[in-house]
Amino acid sequence: ASKKAEESAMAGFITASGIYDQAMRAAASGDARTTIQALDACNAMAMETWNQHPQRSWGRRCAVLASKVMILQGNNDQAITILGELLAAGPAKDVEMSAQIHMATALENRGSRQDLENAAAGYRRVLELAGDNPDFTPVAAEAMMGLSRVSWAMGDAGGAEEWLGRSLELNPDTTAFIGYSLARLNVR
């Protein structure tokens, strides 16, 4: 029964992830209707799997995926609730890191002073979990980028610049967003 439950949870995650990938392809091609439909389907599949298998690693990964979709759809409160339940259950390190990143993002999106402080704590927790493990360099860079955004939102331009620099040292990125962030910091 345990093996069947794990296989069912894994199948749910694989299906939901595939639907998410379809949504991202549709978004990249400018097909808003298909993107919205696929995100809704992904969220439904991921939540069903999470609700059926909350103690399974694949079920927990579905909770993270569902929260990612909720954040994209602007449902930050719902994402925070689900991620709070997941984090309270004591997930494995990799799932906790992903959940913390998404929780911090949702809190950052809400944007109150307390939310920003909690987001910063979540990003710091990711850095603590990542440690010096090179396998976690991308997620550490993402957490540092989050700390840069939070610092900026809290009026700490120096901290924002420092975290952005540290993030870029770990994961140099030349996207327009990074260029925009650098330009914004230099305008102070």
Short mmCIF file of C-alpha atoms in Angstrom, two decimals:
data_model
loop_
_atom_site.label_atom_id
_atom_site.label_comp_id
_atom_site.label_asym_id
_atom_site.label_seq_id
_atom_site.Cartn_x
_atom_site.Cartn_y
_atom_site.Cartn_z
CA ALA A 1 0.00 0.00 0.00
CA SER A 2 2.86 2.35 0.85
CA LYS A 3 4.58 1.75 -2.48
CA LYS A 4 1.31 2.29 -4.35
CA ALA A 5 0.71 5.57 -2.49
CA GLU A 6 4.22 6.80 -3.32
CA GLU A 7 3.74 5.84 -6.98
CA SER A 8 0.39 7.62 -7.05
CA ALA A 9 1.91 10.76 -5.54
CA MET A 10 4.80 10.63 -8.01
CA ALA A 11 2.38 10.22 -10.94
CA GLY A 12 0.38 13.22 -9.71
CA PHE A 13 3.54 15.32 -9.49
CA ILE A 14 4.74 14.27 -12.95
CA THR A 15 1.34 15.05 -14.45
CA ALA A 16 1.05 18.42 -12.71
CA SER A 17 4.62 19.33 -13.71
CA GLY A 18 3.89 18.45 -17.32
CA ILE A 19 0.81 20.67 -17.29
CA TYR A 20 2.88 23.47 -15.73
CA ASP A 21 5.44 23.12 -18.53
CA GLN A 22 2.60 23.39 -21.07
CA ALA A 23 1.44 26.58 -19.36
CA MET A 24 4.92 28.09 -19.56
CA ARG A 25 5.23 27.20 -23.25
CA ALA A 26 1.83 28.77 -23.91
CA ALA A 27 2.86 31.88 -21.96
CA ALA A 28 6.08 32.15 -23.97
CA SER A 29 4.10 32.01 -27.20
CA GLY A 30 1.64 34.67 -26.00
CA ASP A 31 -1.36 32.35 -25.70
CA ALA A 32 -2.99 33.77 -22.56
CA ARG A 33 -6.13 31.62 -22.70
CA THR A 34 -4.20 28.35 -22.86
CA THR A 35 -1.79 29.58 -20.19
CA ILE A 36 -4.62 30.33 -17.76
CA GLN A 37 -6.36 27.03 -18.45
CA ALA A 38 -3.13 25.05 -18.01
CA LEU A 39 -2.23 26.85 -14.78
CA ASP A 40 -5.71 26.12 -13.41
CA ALA A 41 -5.38 22.44 -14.40
CA CYS A 42 -1.89 22.24 -12.90
CA ASN A 43 -3.09 23.77 -9.65
CA ALA A 44 -6.05 21.38 -9.46
CA MET A 45 -3.86 18.30 -10.08
CA ALA A 46 -1.15 19.44 -7.67
CA MET A 47 -3.65 20.25 -4.91
CA GLU A 48 -5.45 16.94 -5.37
CA THR A 49 -2.15 15.08 -5.06
CA TRP A 50 -1.07 17.16 -2.03
CA ASN A 51 -4.43 16.57 -0.31
CA GLN A 52 -4.28 12.82 -0.98
CA HIS A 53 -0.60 12.39 -0.05
CA PRO A 54 0.47 15.11 2.42
CA GLN A 55 3.09 12.88 4.06
CA ARG A 56 4.69 11.68 0.81
CA SER A 57 7.66 13.51 -0.66
CA TRP A 58 5.93 13.77 -4.06
CA GLY A 59 2.77 15.08 -2.42
CA ARG A 60 4.85 17.74 -0.67
CA ARG A 61 6.48 18.69 -3.96
CA CYS A 62 2.95 19.11 -5.33
CA ALA A 63 2.18 21.56 -2.52
CA VAL A 64 5.18 23.64 -3.61
CA LEU A 65 4.12 23.46 -7.27
CA ALA A 66 0.55 24.46 -6.42
CA SER A 67 1.83 27.40 -4.38
CA LYS A 68 4.03 28.47 -7.30
CA VAL A 69 0.95 28.56 -9.52
CA MET A 70 -1.02 30.44 -6.86
CA ILE A 71 1.70 33.07 -6.66
CA LEU A 72 1.64 33.46 -10.45
CA GLN A 73 -2.13 33.89 -10.26
CA GLY A 74 -1.84 36.48 -7.48
CA ASN A 75 -3.26 34.19 -4.78
CA ASN A 76 -0.48 34.94 -2.29
CA ASP A 77 -2.60 34.38 0.83
CA GLN A 78 -3.61 30.91 -0.32
CA ALA A 79 0.01 30.06 -1.21
CA ILE A 80 1.18 31.22 2.23
CA THR A 81 -1.42 29.03 3.95
CA ILE A 82 -0.41 25.91 2.00
CA LEU A 83 3.30 26.54 2.40
CA GLY A 84 2.80 27.16 6.13
CA GLU A 85 1.12 23.75 6.44
CA LEU A 86 3.91 22.13 4.44
CA LEU A 87 6.71 23.74 6.44
CA ALA A 88 5.01 22.79 9.72
CA ALA A 89 5.12 19.15 8.58
CA GLY A 90 8.95 19.18 8.52
CA PRO A 91 9.69 18.36 4.87
CA ALA A 92 13.02 17.12 3.55
CA LYS A 93 15.76 19.73 3.04
CA ASP A 94 15.26 20.17 -0.72
CA VAL A 95 11.50 20.57 -0.35
CA GLU A 96 11.95 22.94 2.59
CA MET A 97 14.30 25.12 0.55
CA SER A 98 11.82 25.33 -2.31
CA ALA A 99 8.93 25.98 0.06
CA GLN A 100 10.89 28.72 1.85
CA ILE A 101 11.74 30.46 -1.46
CA HIS A 102 8.08 30.42 -2.51
CA MET A 103 6.84 31.47 0.94
CA ALA A 104 9.26 34.40 0.94
CA THR A 105 8.15 35.38 -2.57
CA ALA A 106 4.47 35.34 -1.58
CA LEU A 107 5.21 37.37 1.56
CA GLU A 108 7.27 39.80 -0.49
CA ASN A 109 4.35 40.17 -2.91
CA ARG A 110 1.97 41.02 -0.07
CA GLY A 111 4.50 43.64 0.99
CA SER A 112 3.62 44.77 4.51
CA ARG A 113 6.55 45.59 6.77
CA GLN A 114 5.98 42.36 8.73
CA ASP A 115 5.65 40.36 5.51
CA LEU A 116 8.97 41.77 4.26
CA GLU A 117 10.69 40.92 7.56
CA ASN A 118 9.28 37.37 7.38
CA ALA A 119 10.35 37.09 3.73
CA ALA A 120 13.90 38.11 4.69
CA ALA A 121 13.89 35.45 7.41
CA GLY A 122 12.74 32.85 4.87
CA TYR A 123 15.47 33.80 2.41
CA ARG A 124 18.05 33.61 5.22
CA ARG A 125 16.75 30.15 6.13
CA VAL A 126 17.36 29.05 2.53
CA LEU A 127 20.94 30.31 2.76
CA GLU A 128 21.37 28.41 6.02
CA LEU A 129 20.07 25.21 4.43
CA ALA A 130 22.16 25.69 1.29
CA GLY A 131 25.36 26.19 3.26
CA ASP A 132 28.44 25.80 1.09
CA ASN A 133 26.97 22.95 -0.96
CA PRO A 134 27.66 23.74 -4.63
CA ASP A 135 24.55 21.78 -5.63
CA PHE A 136 22.49 24.53 -4.00
CA THR A 137 24.29 27.50 -5.60
CA PRO A 138 21.34 28.48 -7.86
CA VAL A 139 18.85 28.49 -4.98
CA ALA A 140 21.30 30.41 -2.76
CA ALA A 141 21.69 33.00 -5.53
CA GLU A 142 17.89 33.20 -5.80
CA ALA A 143 17.61 33.75 -2.03
CA MET A 144 20.24 36.50 -2.18
CA MET A 145 18.32 38.13 -5.03
CA GLY A 146 15.22 37.98 -2.82
CA LEU A 147 17.13 39.60 0.04
CA SER A 148 18.19 42.33 -2.38
CA ARG A 149 14.56 43.02 -3.35
CA VAL A 150 13.42 42.97 0.29
CA SER A 151 16.23 45.31 1.34
CA TRP A 152 15.23 47.71 -1.44
CA ALA A 153 11.56 47.55 -0.48
CA MET A 154 12.51 48.36 3.12
CA GLY A 155 14.54 51.39 2.04
CA ASP A 156 17.99 49.84 2.49
CA ALA A 157 19.68 50.62 -0.83
CA GLY A 158 23.12 49.62 0.49
CA GLY A 159 21.87 46.23 1.63
CA ALA A 160 20.05 45.76 -1.65
CA GLU A 161 23.23 46.49 -3.58
CA GLU A 162 25.28 44.15 -1.38
CA TRP A 163 22.86 41.22 -1.73
CA LEU A 164 22.54 41.79 -5.46
CA GLY A 165 26.33 41.75 -5.83
CA ARG A 166 26.60 38.54 -3.82
CA SER A 167 23.87 36.94 -5.90
CA LEU A 168 25.59 37.88 -9.13
CA GLU A 169 28.90 36.47 -7.85
CA LEU A 170 27.21 33.10 -7.38
CA ASN A 171 25.13 33.17 -10.52
CA PRO A 172 26.03 35.87 -13.07
CA ASP A 173 22.93 36.81 -14.97
CA THR A 174 22.59 39.35 -17.74
CA THR A 175 18.81 39.41 -18.09
CA ALA A 176 16.95 42.66 -18.43
CA PHE A 177 15.68 42.31 -14.85
CA ILE A 178 19.19 42.29 -13.45
CA GLY A 179 20.15 45.26 -15.58
CA TYR A 180 17.05 47.06 -14.37
CA SER A 181 17.89 46.23 -10.74
CA LEU A 182 21.44 47.51 -11.11
CA ALA A 183 20.23 50.71 -12.77
CA ARG A 184 17.64 51.23 -10.05
CA LEU A 185 20.31 50.86 -7.33
CA ASN A 186 22.61 53.33 -9.05
CA VAL A 187 19.90 56.00 -9.21
CA ARG A 188 19.82 56.56 -5.43
#
